[in-house]
CSV table of C-alpha atoms and ligand atoms in Angstrom, one decimal:
chain,number,residue,atom,x,y,z
A,1,MET,CA,0.0,0.0,0.0
A,2,GLU,CA,1.2,3.5,-0.7
A,3,ILE,CA,1.1,6.7,1.4
A,4,PHE,CA,1.6,10.2,0.0
A,5,CYS,CA,3.5,12.8,1.9
A,6,SER,CA,4.2,15.7,-0.4
A,7,GLY,CA,3.6,14.4,-3.8
A,8,SER,CA,6.0,11.6,-3.2
A,9,SER,CA,4.9,8.1,-2.3
A,10,ILE,CA,6.4,5.2,-0.4
A,11,ASN,CA,5.5,1.7,0.4
A,12,VAL,CA,4.5,1.4,4.1
A,13,LYS,CA,3.6,-1.8,6.0
A,14,THR,CA,-0.1,-2.3,5.4
A,15,GLU,CA,-1.0,-2.9,9.1
A,16,LYS,CA,0.2,0.6,9.9
A,17,MET,CA,-1.6,2.4,7.1
A,18,GLY,CA,-4.7,3.2,9.0
A,19,LYS,CA,-2.7,4.6,11.9
A,20,ILE,CA,-0.5,6.7,9.6
A,21,GLU,CA,-3.6,8.2,8.0
A,22,GLU,CA,-4.9,9.0,11.4
A,23,LEU,CA,-1.6,10.7,12.2
A,24,PHE,CA,-1.8,12.8,9.1
A,25,ASN,CA,-5.3,13.8,9.8
A,26,ARG,CA,-4.4,14.9,13.3
A,27,ALA,CA,-1.4,16.8,12.0
A,28,LYS,CA,-3.8,18.6,9.7
A,29,THR,CA,-5.9,19.6,12.7
A,30,ILE,CA,-2.8,20.8,14.6
A,31,GLY,CA,-1.6,22.7,11.5
A,32,GLU,CA,-5.0,24.4,11.3
A,33,ILE,CA,-4.9,25.4,14.9
A,34,ILE,CA,-1.4,27.1,14.4
A,35,ASP,CA,-2.6,28.7,11.1
A,36,LYS,CA,-5.6,30.2,12.9
A,37,LYS,CA,-3.4,31.6,15.7
A,38,VAL,CA,-1.2,33.2,13.0
A,39,ARG,CA,-4.1,34.7,11.1
A,40,GLU,CA,-5.5,36.1,14.4
A,41,GLY,CA,-2.1,37.8,15.0
A,42,LYS,CA,-1.5,35.9,18.2
A,43,ASN,CA,1.8,36.2,20.0
A,44,ILE,CA,3.2,32.7,19.8
A,45,ILE,CA,6.1,31.1,21.7
A,46,VAL,CA,7.7,28.0,20.3
A,47,LEU,CA,9.7,26.1,22.9
A,48,GLY,CA,12.1,23.3,21.9
A,49,HIS,CA,14.2,20.8,23.8
A,50,LEU,CA,17.9,21.6,23.7
A,51,ASP,CA,19.1,18.6,21.6
A,52,ALA,CA,19.3,18.5,17.8
A,53,ASP,CA,15.8,17.0,17.5
A,54,GLY,CA,14.3,19.6,19.8
A,55,ILE,CA,16.0,22.5,18.0
A,56,THR,CA,15.1,21.2,14.5
A,57,SER,CA,11.6,20.4,15.6
A,58,ALA,CA,11.0,23.9,17.0
A,59,SER,CA,12.7,25.5,13.9
A,60,ILE,CA,10.5,23.6,11.5
A,61,ILE,CA,7.4,25.0,13.2
A,62,ALA,CA,9.0,28.4,13.5
A,63,LYS,CA,9.8,28.5,9.8
A,64,ALA,CA,6.3,27.4,8.8
A,65,ILE,CA,4.9,30.3,11.0
A,66,LEU,CA,7.5,32.7,9.6
A,67,ARG,CA,6.4,31.9,6.0
A,68,LYS,CA,2.9,32.8,7.0
A,69,ASN,CA,4.1,36.1,8.4
A,70,GLY,CA,3.2,35.1,12.0
A,71,ARG,CA,4.5,36.6,15.2
A,72,PHE,CA,6.6,34.3,17.3
A,73,VAL,CA,9.7,33.8,19.4
A,74,VAL,CA,11.6,30.5,19.8
A,75,ARG,CA,13.2,29.5,23.1
A,76,ILE,CA,15.3,26.4,23.6
A,77,ILE,CA,15.2,24.9,27.1
A,78,ASN,CA,16.8,21.9,29.0
A,79,ASN,CA,13.5,20.4,30.2
A,80,LEU,CA,10.0,21.4,31.0
A,81,LYS,CA,9.3,21.5,34.6
A,82,LEU,CA,5.9,22.4,36.0
A,83,LYS,CA,7.5,25.5,37.6
A,84,THR,CA,8.5,26.6,34.1
A,85,VAL,CA,4.9,26.1,32.8
A,86,HIS,CA,3.6,28.3,35.6
A,87,GLU,CA,6.3,31.0,34.8
A,88,LEU,CA,5.4,30.8,31.1
A,89,LYS,CA,1.8,31.4,31.9
A,90,GLU,CA,2.8,34.7,33.5
A,91,GLU,CA,4.6,35.8,30.3
A,92,ASP,CA,2.9,37.8,27.6
A,93,TYR,CA,2.1,35.0,25.1
A,94,ASP,CA,-1.2,34.0,23.6
A,95,PHE,CA,-0.2,30.5,22.5
A,96,TYR,CA,2.5,28.0,23.4
A,97,ILE,CA,4.0,25.3,21.1
A,98,PHE,CA,6.1,22.7,22.9
A,99,CYS,CA,8.5,20.7,20.7
A,100,GLU,CA,9.9,17.5,22.1
A,101,LEU,CA,8.9,18.7,25.5
A,102,GLY,CA,6.2,18.0,28.1
A,103,ALA,CA,5.9,14.2,28.0
A,104,GLY,CA,4.7,13.0,31.4
A,105,ILE,CA,3.1,16.3,32.5
A,106,GLY,CA,0.5,16.8,29.7
A,107,ARG,CA,-2.4,16.7,32.2
A,108,GLN,CA,-0.8,19.4,34.4
A,109,ILE,CA,0.0,21.6,31.4
A,110,LYS,CA,-3.6,21.3,30.4
A,111,GLU,CA,-4.7,22.5,33.8
A,112,ILE,CA,-2.3,25.4,33.7
A,113,LEU,CA,-2.6,26.6,30.1
A,114,ASN,CA,-6.1,25.3,29.2
A,115,ASP,CA,-6.2,25.3,25.5
A,116,LYS,CA,-3.5,27.8,24.8
A,117,TRP,CA,-0.9,25.2,23.9
A,118,ILE,CA,0.0,22.2,21.7
A,119,ALA,CA,2.8,19.7,22.1
A,120,ILE,CA,4.6,17.9,19.2
A,121,ASP,CA,6.6,14.9,20.4
A,122,HIS,CA,7.8,11.3,20.0
A,123,HIS,CA,8.5,10.4,23.6
A,124,GLN,CA,6.5,7.5,25.1
A,125,ILE,CA,3.5,8.8,27.0
A,126,SER,CA,0.8,7.3,29.2
A,127,GLU,CA,-2.6,6.2,27.9
A,128,ASP,CA,-4.2,9.2,29.7
A,129,GLU,CA,-1.8,11.7,27.9
A,130,LYS,CA,-2.5,10.1,24.6
A,131,SER,CA,-6.1,11.2,24.9
A,132,ILE,CA,-5.2,14.9,25.4
A,133,ASP,CA,-6.3,16.9,22.3
A,134,ASN,CA,-3.5,19.4,22.5
A,135,ILE,CA,-0.8,16.7,22.0
A,136,ILE,CA,0.3,15.1,18.7
A,137,ASN,CA,2.7,12.3,19.5
A,138,SER,CA,3.7,9.3,17.3
A,139,TRP,CA,2.8,6.8,20.1
A,140,GLN,CA,-0.9,7.9,19.9
A,141,PHE,CA,-0.9,6.2,16.5
A,142,GLY,CA,1.1,3.1,17.5
A,143,ILE,CA,4.3,4.5,15.8
A,144,ASP,CA,7.5,3.9,17.7
A,145,GLY,CA,9.0,7.3,18.4
A,146,THR,CA,12.3,5.7,19.3
A,147,LYS,CA,13.1,4.5,15.8
A,148,GLU,CA,10.4,5.3,13.3
A,149,ILE,CA,10.0,9.1,13.7
A,150,SER,CA,11.5,11.9,15.6
A,151,ALA,CA,9.9,15.1,17.0
A,152,SER,CA,11.3,17.0,14.0
A,153,GLY,CA,9.6,14.4,11.8
A,154,MET,CA,6.3,15.0,13.5
A,155,SER,CA,6.8,18.8,13.2
A,156,TYR,CA,7.6,18.3,9.5
A,157,ILE,CA,4.3,16.5,8.9
A,158,VAL,CA,2.5,19.3,10.7
A,159,ALA,CA,4.4,22.0,8.6
A,160,LEU,CA,3.5,20.2,5.4
A,161,THR,CA,-0.2,20.3,6.2
A,162,MET,CA,0.2,24.1,6.7
A,163,ASP,CA,1.8,24.5,3.3
A,164,ARG,CA,2.8,21.9,0.7
A,165,ASN,CA,5.8,24.0,-0.2
A,166,ASN,CA,7.4,23.3,3.1
A,167,THR,CA,9.2,20.2,1.6
A,168,ASP,CA,12.6,21.9,2.0
A,169,LEU,CA,12.1,21.5,5.7
A,170,SER,CA,12.4,17.8,5.3
A,171,CYS,CA,16.2,18.1,5.6
A,172,LEU,CA,15.8,19.5,9.1
A,173,ALA,CA,13.7,16.5,10.0
A,174,VAL,CA,16.4,14.1,8.7
A,175,VAL,CA,19.0,16.0,10.8
A,176,GLY,CA,16.7,15.7,13.9
A,177,ALA,CA,16.2,11.9,13.3
A,178,LEU,CA,20.0,11.4,13.0
A,179,GLY,CA,20.6,13.5,16.1
A,180,ASP,CA,18.3,11.2,18.0
A,181,LYS,CA,20.2,8.2,16.7
A,182,GLN,CA,17.3,6.8,14.7
A,183,ASP,CA,19.8,5.5,12.2
A,184,GLN,CA,19.3,2.0,13.5
A,185,GLY,CA,18.3,0.3,10.2
A,186,GLU,CA,20.4,-1.7,7.9
A,187,GLY,CA,23.7,0.1,7.1
A,188,ARG,CA,22.9,2.9,9.6
A,189,SER,CA,19.8,4.0,7.7
A,190,ILE,CA,16.9,5.8,9.2
A,191,THR,CA,13.7,3.8,8.8
A,192,GLY,CA,10.0,3.7,9.5
A,193,LEU,CA,8.0,6.9,8.8
A,194,ASN,CA,11.4,8.7,8.6
A,195,GLU,CA,11.7,7.1,5.1
A,196,ILE,CA,8.9,9.2,3.8
A,197,ILE,CA,10.7,12.3,4.9
A,198,VAL,CA,14.0,11.1,3.5
A,199,LYS,CA,12.2,10.5,0.2
A,200,ASP,CA,10.7,14.0,0.2
A,201,ALA,CA,14.2,15.5,0.8
A,202,ILE,CA,15.7,13.5,-2.0
A,203,GLU,CA,12.9,14.2,-4.5
A,204,SER,CA,13.0,17.9,-3.7
A,205,GLY,CA,16.7,18.0,-4.4
A,206,TYR,CA,18.0,18.8,-0.9
A,207,LEU,CA,19.4,15.4,0.1
A,208,LYS,CA,21.6,12.7,-1.3
A,209,VAL,CA,22.0,9.3,0.5
A,210,THR,CA,25.2,7.3,-0.2
A,211,LYS,CA,27.2,4.6,1.6
A,212,ASP,CA,30.6,5.6,2.8
A,213,LEU,CA,33.1,5.8,5.7
A,214,MET,CA,31.2,7.5,8.5
A,215,PHE,CA,33.8,9.9,9.9
A,216,TYR,CA,32.7,13.3,11.0
A,217,GLY,CA,33.8,16.0,8.6
A,218,ARG,CA,34.3,13.5,5.7
A,219,GLU,CA,33.9,16.4,3.2
A,220,THR,CA,35.3,19.2,5.3
A,221,LYS,CA,38.2,18.1,7.4
A,222,PRO,CA,41.7,16.7,6.7
A,223,ILE,CA,41.5,12.9,6.9
A,224,HIS,CA,43.4,12.5,10.2
A,225,GLU,CA,41.2,15.3,11.8
A,226,ALA,CA,38.0,13.6,10.6
A,227,ILE,CA,39.0,10.3,12.3
A,228,ALA,CA,40.2,12.1,15.4
A,229,SER,CA,36.9,14.0,15.8
A,230,THR,CA,34.7,10.9,15.4
A,231,THR,CA,33.3,9.7,18.7
A,232,THR,CA,30.8,7.0,17.4
A,233,PRO,CA,32.4,4.6,17.5
A,234,PHE,CA,35.0,5.8,20.0
A,235,ILE,CA,38.3,4.4,18.7
A,236,PRO,CA,40.7,4.1,21.7
A,237,GLY,CA,44.0,5.7,20.9
A,238,LEU,CA,42.7,7.6,17.9
A,239,THR,CA,39.5,9.5,19.0
A,240,GLY,CA,40.6,12.9,20.1
A,241,ASN,CA,44.2,12.3,19.1
A,242,ARG,CA,45.0,14.1,15.8
A,243,ASP,CA,48.8,13.4,16.0
A,244,SER,CA,48.2,9.7,16.5
A,245,CYS,CA,45.8,9.6,13.6
A,246,LEU,CA,48.3,11.5,11.4
A,247,ALA,CA,51.1,9.1,12.3
A,248,THR,CA,48.9,6.0,11.7
A,249,LEU,CA,47.7,7.2,8.3
A,250,THR,CA,51.1,8.3,7.2
A,251,SER,CA,52.7,5.0,8.1
A,252,ALA,CA,50.0,3.2,6.2
A,253,GLY,CA,51.0,5.1,3.1
A,254,ILE,CA,47.8,7.0,2.6
A,255,LYS,CA,48.3,10.2,0.5
A,256,LEU,CA,47.0,12.9,2.9
A,257,LYS,CA,47.7,16.0,0.9
A,258,GLU,CA,47.1,17.3,-2.7
A,259,GLY,CA,50.0,19.8,-3.0
A,260,VAL,CA,49.6,22.0,0.1
A,261,ARG,CA,45.9,21.2,0.5
A,262,TRP,CA,44.8,18.5,2.9
A,263,ARG,CA,42.6,15.9,1.2
A,264,THR,CA,39.3,14.8,2.7
A,265,ILE,CA,37.7,11.3,3.2
A,266,ALA,CA,35.2,12.1,0.5
A,267,GLU,CA,38.1,12.5,-2.0
A,268,LEU,CA,39.6,9.0,-1.3
A,269,SER,CA,39.3,6.2,-3.9
A,270,GLU,CA,37.7,2.9,-2.8
A,271,GLU,CA,41.1,1.4,-2.6
A,272,GLU,CA,42.4,4.2,-0.3
A,273,LYS,CA,39.3,3.8,1.9
A,274,GLY,CA,40.2,0.1,2.3
A,275,LYS,CA,43.7,1.1,3.4
A,276,VAL,CA,42.2,3.6,6.0
A,277,ILE,CA,40.1,0.8,7.5
A,278,GLU,CA,43.1,-1.6,7.6
A,279,ALA,CA,45.1,1.1,9.4
A,280,ILE,CA,42.3,1.5,12.0
A,281,ILE,CA,41.6,-2.2,12.6
A,282,PRO,CA,44.6,-2.7,15.0
A,283,TYR,CA,43.1,0.0,17.3
A,284,LEU,CA,39.7,-1.6,17.1
A,285,THR,CA,41.0,-5.1,17.9
A,286,LEU,CA,41.7,-3.8,21.4
A,287,ALA,CA,38.0,-4.5,21.5
A,288,PRO,CA,36.7,-8.1,21.4
A,289,SER,CA,34.0,-7.2,18.9
A,290,ALA,CA,36.2,-5.6,16.3
A,291,THR,CA,34.3,-6.9,13.3
A,292,ASP,CA,31.1,-5.2,14.4
A,293,LYS,CA,33.0,-2.0,15.1
A,294,VAL,CA,34.5,-2.0,11.6
A,295,LYS,CA,30.9,-2.3,10.3
A,296,GLU,CA,30.0,0.8,12.3
A,297,LEU,CA,32.6,2.7,10.2
A,298,ILE,CA,30.7,2.2,7.0
A,299,GLY,CA,27.1,3.2,6.5
A,300,ASN,CA,24.5,5.6,5.0
A,301,ILE,CA,25.7,9.2,4.6
A,302,TYR,CA,23.0,11.8,4.5
A,303,THR,CA,24.4,14.7,2.5
A,304,LEU,CA,22.6,18.1,2.5
A,305,GLU,CA,23.3,18.9,-1.1
A,306,ARG,CA,22.5,22.6,-1.0
A,307,GLU,CA,24.9,23.3,1.9
A,308,ASP,CA,28.4,24.5,1.3
A,309,GLU,CA,30.7,21.5,1.2
A,310,HIS,CA,33.2,23.1,3.6
A,311,THR,CA,30.7,23.6,6.4
A,312,SER,CA,29.5,21.1,9.1
A,313,LEU,CA,26.0,21.5,7.7
A,314,ARG,CA,26.7,19.4,4.6
A,315,ASP,CA,26.7,16.1,6.5
A,316,GLY,CA,23.4,15.4,8.3
A,317,ARG,CA,25.1,13.8,11.4
A,318,GLU,CA,27.6,16.6,11.7
A,319,PHE,CA,24.8,19.2,11.4
A,320,ALA,CA,23.0,17.3,14.2
A,321,THR,CA,26.2,17.4,16.4
A,322,LEU,CA,26.6,21.1,15.7
A,323,LEU,CA,23.0,21.7,16.9
A,324,ASN,CA,23.6,19.5,20.0
A,325,ALA,CA,26.7,21.5,20.7
A,326,CYS,CA,24.7,24.8,20.5
A,327,GLY,CA,21.8,23.5,22.6
A,328,ARG,CA,24.0,21.9,25.3
A,329,THR,CA,26.2,24.9,25.7
A,330,GLY,CA,23.4,27.3,26.2
A,331,ASN,CA,23.5,28.6,22.6
A,332,GLY,CA,20.3,27.1,21.4
A,333,GLY,CA,19.4,30.4,19.7
A,334,VAL,CA,22.5,30.0,17.4
A,335,GLY,CA,21.2,26.6,16.4
A,336,VAL,CA,17.7,27.9,15.7
A,337,SER,CA,19.1,30.8,13.6
A,338,ILE,CA,21.1,28.3,11.5
A,339,CYS,CA,18.0,26.2,11.0
A,340,LEU,CA,16.1,29.2,9.9
A,341,GLY,CA,18.7,30.0,7.3
A,342,ASP,CA,21.4,32.2,8.7
A,343,ARG,CA,24.6,31.1,7.0
A,344,ASP,CA,26.7,34.2,8.1
A,345,PHE,CA,27.2,35.0,11.7
A,346,ALA,CA,25.2,32.2,13.2
A,347,LEU,CA,27.0,29.6,11.1
A,348,GLN,CA,30.5,31.0,12.0
A,349,GLU,CA,29.5,31.0,15.7
A,350,GLY,CA,28.0,27.5,15.4
A,351,GLU,CA,31.2,26.1,13.9
A,352,ARG,CA,33.2,27.7,16.8
A,353,ILE,CA,30.9,26.2,19.4
A,354,LEU,CA,31.1,22.8,17.7
A,355,ALA,CA,34.9,22.7,17.8
A,356,GLU,CA,34.9,23.7,21.5
A,357,TYR,CA,32.2,21.2,22.3
A,358,LYS,CA,34.0,18.3,20.8
A,359,HIS,CA,37.2,19.3,22.7
A,360,THR,CA,35.2,19.4,26.0
A,361,LEU,CA,33.5,16.1,25.3
A,362,ASN,CA,36.8,14.4,24.6
A,363,ASN,CA,38.3,15.8,27.8
A,364,TYR,CA,35.4,14.4,29.8
A,365,VAL,CA,35.6,11.0,28.2
A,366,GLN,CA,39.4,10.8,28.6
A,367,ASN,CA,39.0,11.8,32.3
A,368,ILE,CA,36.4,9.2,32.9
A,369,LEU,CA,38.2,6.4,31.2
A,370,SER,CA,41.5,7.2,33.0
A,371,ASP,CA,40.0,7.4,36.5
A,372,GLU,CA,38.7,4.1,37.8
A,373,LYS,CA,36.9,5.7,40.7
A,374,ARG,CA,34.5,7.3,38.3
A,375,VAL,CA,33.2,4.0,37.0
A,376,VAL,CA,31.3,1.7,39.4
A,377,GLU,CA,30.4,-1.7,37.9
A,378,GLY,CA,27.4,-3.5,39.2
A,379,LYS,CA,25.9,-6.9,38.3
A,380,TRP,CA,23.6,-5.4,35.7
A,381,SER,CA,24.8,-1.9,35.2
A,382,PHE,CA,27.7,0.6,35.1
A,383,MET,CA,27.3,3.9,37.0
A,384,VAL,CA,29.6,6.6,35.8
A,385,ILE,CA,30.1,9.3,38.4
A,386,GLY,CA,30.4,12.7,36.7
A,387,ASP,CA,30.0,14.7,40.0
A,388,GLY,CA,32.2,17.8,39.8
A,389,LEU,CA,33.3,17.0,36.3
A,390,ILE,CA,30.4,16.8,33.8
A,391,ASP,CA,28.2,19.8,33.2
A,392,GLU,CA,24.6,18.6,33.5
A,393,LYS,CA,23.7,19.8,29.9
A,394,MET,CA,26.5,17.5,28.5
A,395,LEU,CA,25.4,14.4,30.4
A,396,GLY,CA,23.4,12.9,27.5
A,397,ALA,CA,26.2,13.5,25.0
A,398,ILE,CA,28.6,11.8,27.3
A,399,SER,CA,26.4,8.8,28.0
A,400,SER,CA,25.8,8.4,24.2
A,401,ILE,CA,29.6,8.3,23.5
A,402,LEU,CA,30.3,5.9,26.5
A,403,SER,CA,27.6,3.6,25.4
A,404,GLY,CA,29.5,2.9,22.2
A,405,ILE,CA,32.6,1.8,24.0
A,406,THR,CA,33.2,-2.0,24.2
A,407,ARG,CA,34.0,-1.9,27.9
A,408,PHE,CA,30.4,-0.9,28.8
A,409,GLU,CA,28.7,-3.4,26.5
A,410,GLY,CA,26.2,-5.9,27.9
A,411,LYS,CA,25.0,-3.8,30.9
A,412,ALA,CA,22.8,-0.7,31.3
A,413,LEU,CA,24.9,2.5,31.5
A,414,PHE,CA,24.0,5.3,33.8
A,415,VAL,CA,25.9,8.6,34.0
A,416,LYS,CA,25.2,11.0,36.8
A,417,THR,CA,26.2,14.4,37.9
A,418,ILE,CA,25.2,17.0,40.5
A,419,THR,CA,23.3,19.9,38.9
A,420,ASN,CA,23.8,23.6,39.6
A,421,ASP,CA,20.6,23.5,41.7
A,422,GLY,CA,22.1,20.6,43.8
A,423,ASP,CA,19.8,17.9,42.3
A,424,VAL,CA,21.2,14.7,40.8
A,425,SER,CA,20.8,14.3,37.0
A,426,PHE,CA,21.0,10.9,35.4
A,427,SER,CA,21.4,9.9,31.7
A,428,ALA,CA,20.9,6.3,30.9
A,429,ARG,CA,21.7,4.2,27.8
A,430,LYS,CA,21.2,0.7,26.7
A,431,THR,CA,24.4,-0.8,25.3
A,432,LYS,CA,25.0,-3.6,22.8
A,433,GLY,CA,24.0,-6.9,24.4
A,434,CYS,CA,21.5,-5.6,26.8
A,435,SER,CA,18.2,-7.5,27.1
A,436,PRO,CA,15.7,-6.4,24.4
A,437,ALA,CA,13.1,-6.3,27.1
A,438,LEU,CA,15.0,-3.6,29.0
A,439,ASN,CA,13.0,-0.3,28.8
A,440,LEU,CA,15.1,2.5,30.4
A,441,GLY,CA,12.4,5.1,29.8
A,442,LEU,CA,9.9,3.1,32.0
A,443,ILE,CA,12.5,2.5,34.7
A,444,MET,CA,13.6,6.2,34.8
A,445,ALA,CA,10.0,7.4,34.9
A,446,GLU,CA,9.1,5.0,37.8
A,447,ALA,CA,12.3,5.6,39.8
A,448,SER,CA,11.9,9.3,39.7
A,449,LYS,CA,8.5,9.3,41.2
A,450,PHE,CA,10.0,10.7,44.5
A,451,GLU,CA,9.8,14.4,43.7
A,452,GLY,CA,11.8,13.9,40.5
A,453,VAL,CA,11.2,14.0,36.7
A,454,GLY,CA,12.3,11.3,34.4
A,455,GLY,CA,11.5,9.2,31.4
A,456,GLY,CA,12.5,8.9,27.7
A,457,HIS,CA,12.8,6.0,25.3
A,458,ASP,CA,13.6,2.3,25.9
A,459,VAL,CA,17.2,2.8,24.7
A,460,ALA,CA,17.9,6.3,26.0
A,461,ALA,CA,16.4,7.9,29.1
A,462,GLY,CA,17.1,10.4,31.9
A,463,ALA,CA,16.0,11.6,35.2
A,464,ARG,CA,16.5,14.4,37.7
A,465,ILE,CA,15.9,14.0,41.4
A,466,PRO,CA,16.5,15.7,44.7
A,467,ILE,CA,19.8,14.5,46.1
A,468,GLN,CA,18.3,13.2,49.3
A,469,ARG,CA,16.1,10.8,47.3
A,470,SER,CA,19.1,9.2,45.5
A,471,ASP,CA,19.1,6.0,47.5
A,472,GLU,CA,15.4,5.2,46.8
A,473,PHE,CA,15.9,6.1,43.2
A,474,LEU,CA,18.9,3.7,42.8
A,475,LYS,CA,17.1,1.0,44.7
A,476,ILE,CA,14.2,1.0,42.2
A,477,ILE,CA,16.6,0.8,39.3
A,478,GLU,CA,18.5,-2.1,40.9
A,479,GLU,CA,15.2,-3.9,41.6
A,480,ARG,CA,13.9,-3.5,38.0
A,481,LEU,CA,17.2,-4.7,36.5
A,482,ARG,CA,17.2,-7.7,38.8
A,483,GLU,CA,13.6,-8.6,37.9
A,484,LEU,CA,14.6,-8.3,34.2
A,485,ASP,CA,17.5,-10.7,34.8
A,486,GLU,CA,15.0,-13.1,36.4
A,487,GLY,CA,12.9,-12.9,33.3
A,488,LYS,CA,10.2,-10.6,34.7
A,489,GLY,CA,8.9,-7.2,33.8
A,490,GLN,CA,9.2,-4.5,31.2
A,491,ASN,CA,8.5,-4.5,27.4
B,1,LIG,O1,19.6,13.8,28.4
B,1,LIG,P1,19.6,12.5,27.7
B,1,LIG,O2,20.1,12.6,26.3
B,1,LIG,O3,20.2,11.4,28.4
B,1,LIG,O4,18.1,12.1,27.5
B,1,LIG,C1,17.6,10.9,27.0
B,1,LIG,C2,16.1,10.9,26.8
B,1,LIG,O5,15.5,10.9,28.1
B,1,LIG,C3,15.6,12.1,26.1
B,1,LIG,O6,14.6,11.7,25.2
B,1,LIG,C4,15.0,13.0,27.2
B,1,LIG,O7,14.0,13.7,26.7
B,1,LIG,C5,14.6,12.0,28.2
B,1,LIG,N1,14.6,12.6,29.6
B,1,LIG,C6,13.5,12.7,30.3
B,1,LIG,N2,13.5,13.3,31.6
B,1,LIG,C7,14.7,13.7,32.1
B,1,LIG,C8,15.9,13.6,31.3
B,1,LIG,C9,15.8,13.0,30.1
B,1,LIG,O8,12.4,12.3,29.8
B,1,LIG,N3,14.7,14.3,33.3
């Protein structure tokens, strides 16, 4: 059976057809609500979560409003607490659009803001929340928001219903899905409903999908720098170490320069790429699963064809990292400006923030890996203690990197730090070899019931709790992991 998104069509599993049609109808209703607010000249605030998916999701809606000459501001925030909703109510806005925010507190938002809001999301929500009219969330339609569509994908569908010419925004939705690591399909492809969006982006001439080595900056950086700045997978001895990369490639006989100019990965012939992989294998064989890791080096590359090839925006994954860098360093506005089209000051600033961010991340990871006291291994989990080291906004980025390191495979990974407010913030990741039944989102939501907030997806979740409730929180996590080991509970 076929479904049409924006003039393009794609084969979608038949059993999901009805649900997808329902989603599109609902997106249309949400699009009409936004349209009406714009026509009435309402003062709109679009709030987005601080990661790449939150920023692209908010930017897509902002751009759709901008194209209708609407009045709006965009704000990027870490998480949506009830206190924030109360504060927002006191501000001078007529309508609130939450992007990738608000899961778990939908009922309370409704009580505070009545009908002056909508939320566009892909996080798992309760049955009760699914019934709230103000929310459009993939799970309402049985669509798995962990892998099949991101919040930016949901925003894109809403934007398309507002104007069929919004197809150029499909690229931002691809960037959002990559940022949320939805590239879990064959050869690191993004799948599910995301495929419709990829197809839109290709057909409208904005995106090219190819298979290649997956180093960051494959079109923009000297080869040794591209390898050094790649954190997924984290290559012990090479990641973060330009000199070592340079020495390894040089001794492997790879031609790194064309005259005075450094060559890039994208310029390498197939034979040369094979040589690069061969040179890297000895570093990966430090890990027992080297073959799988080598596979991780090759996969689908999502190239944004209309972006300058010497910027980080050209590669979808690198674009997403740049947006994460902006959001997680308190520069969400720079990310939004780039998504809205600023290729001058905002892009320059974004590139600077990205370089600094990668440097900081690498320092954190090296620090953790070289200090045994920071890693506590339990029977079913690893707890990485980032207290006094990791900034709370960087926690998710660190846990994502660590979860790809062989040493942590087979157990649930938790990374914690003390926040500026004195709370404890946790970021959790499923690693390779964890039970498929493990659902970290459910565990974090349950464990944070003591005055905390928590939730997320089965593979990636988080929580924030008052420090004095830490013991109860950890006890619940331990219990759920033990139950799972005994063959009980979750998914
Ligand atoms: O911050 P991090 O990247 O670890 O977050 C992983 C997932 O958990 C995200 O989808 C985020 O929205 C969710 N999360 C949550 N509540 C928190 C922290 C994270 O729902 N307090």
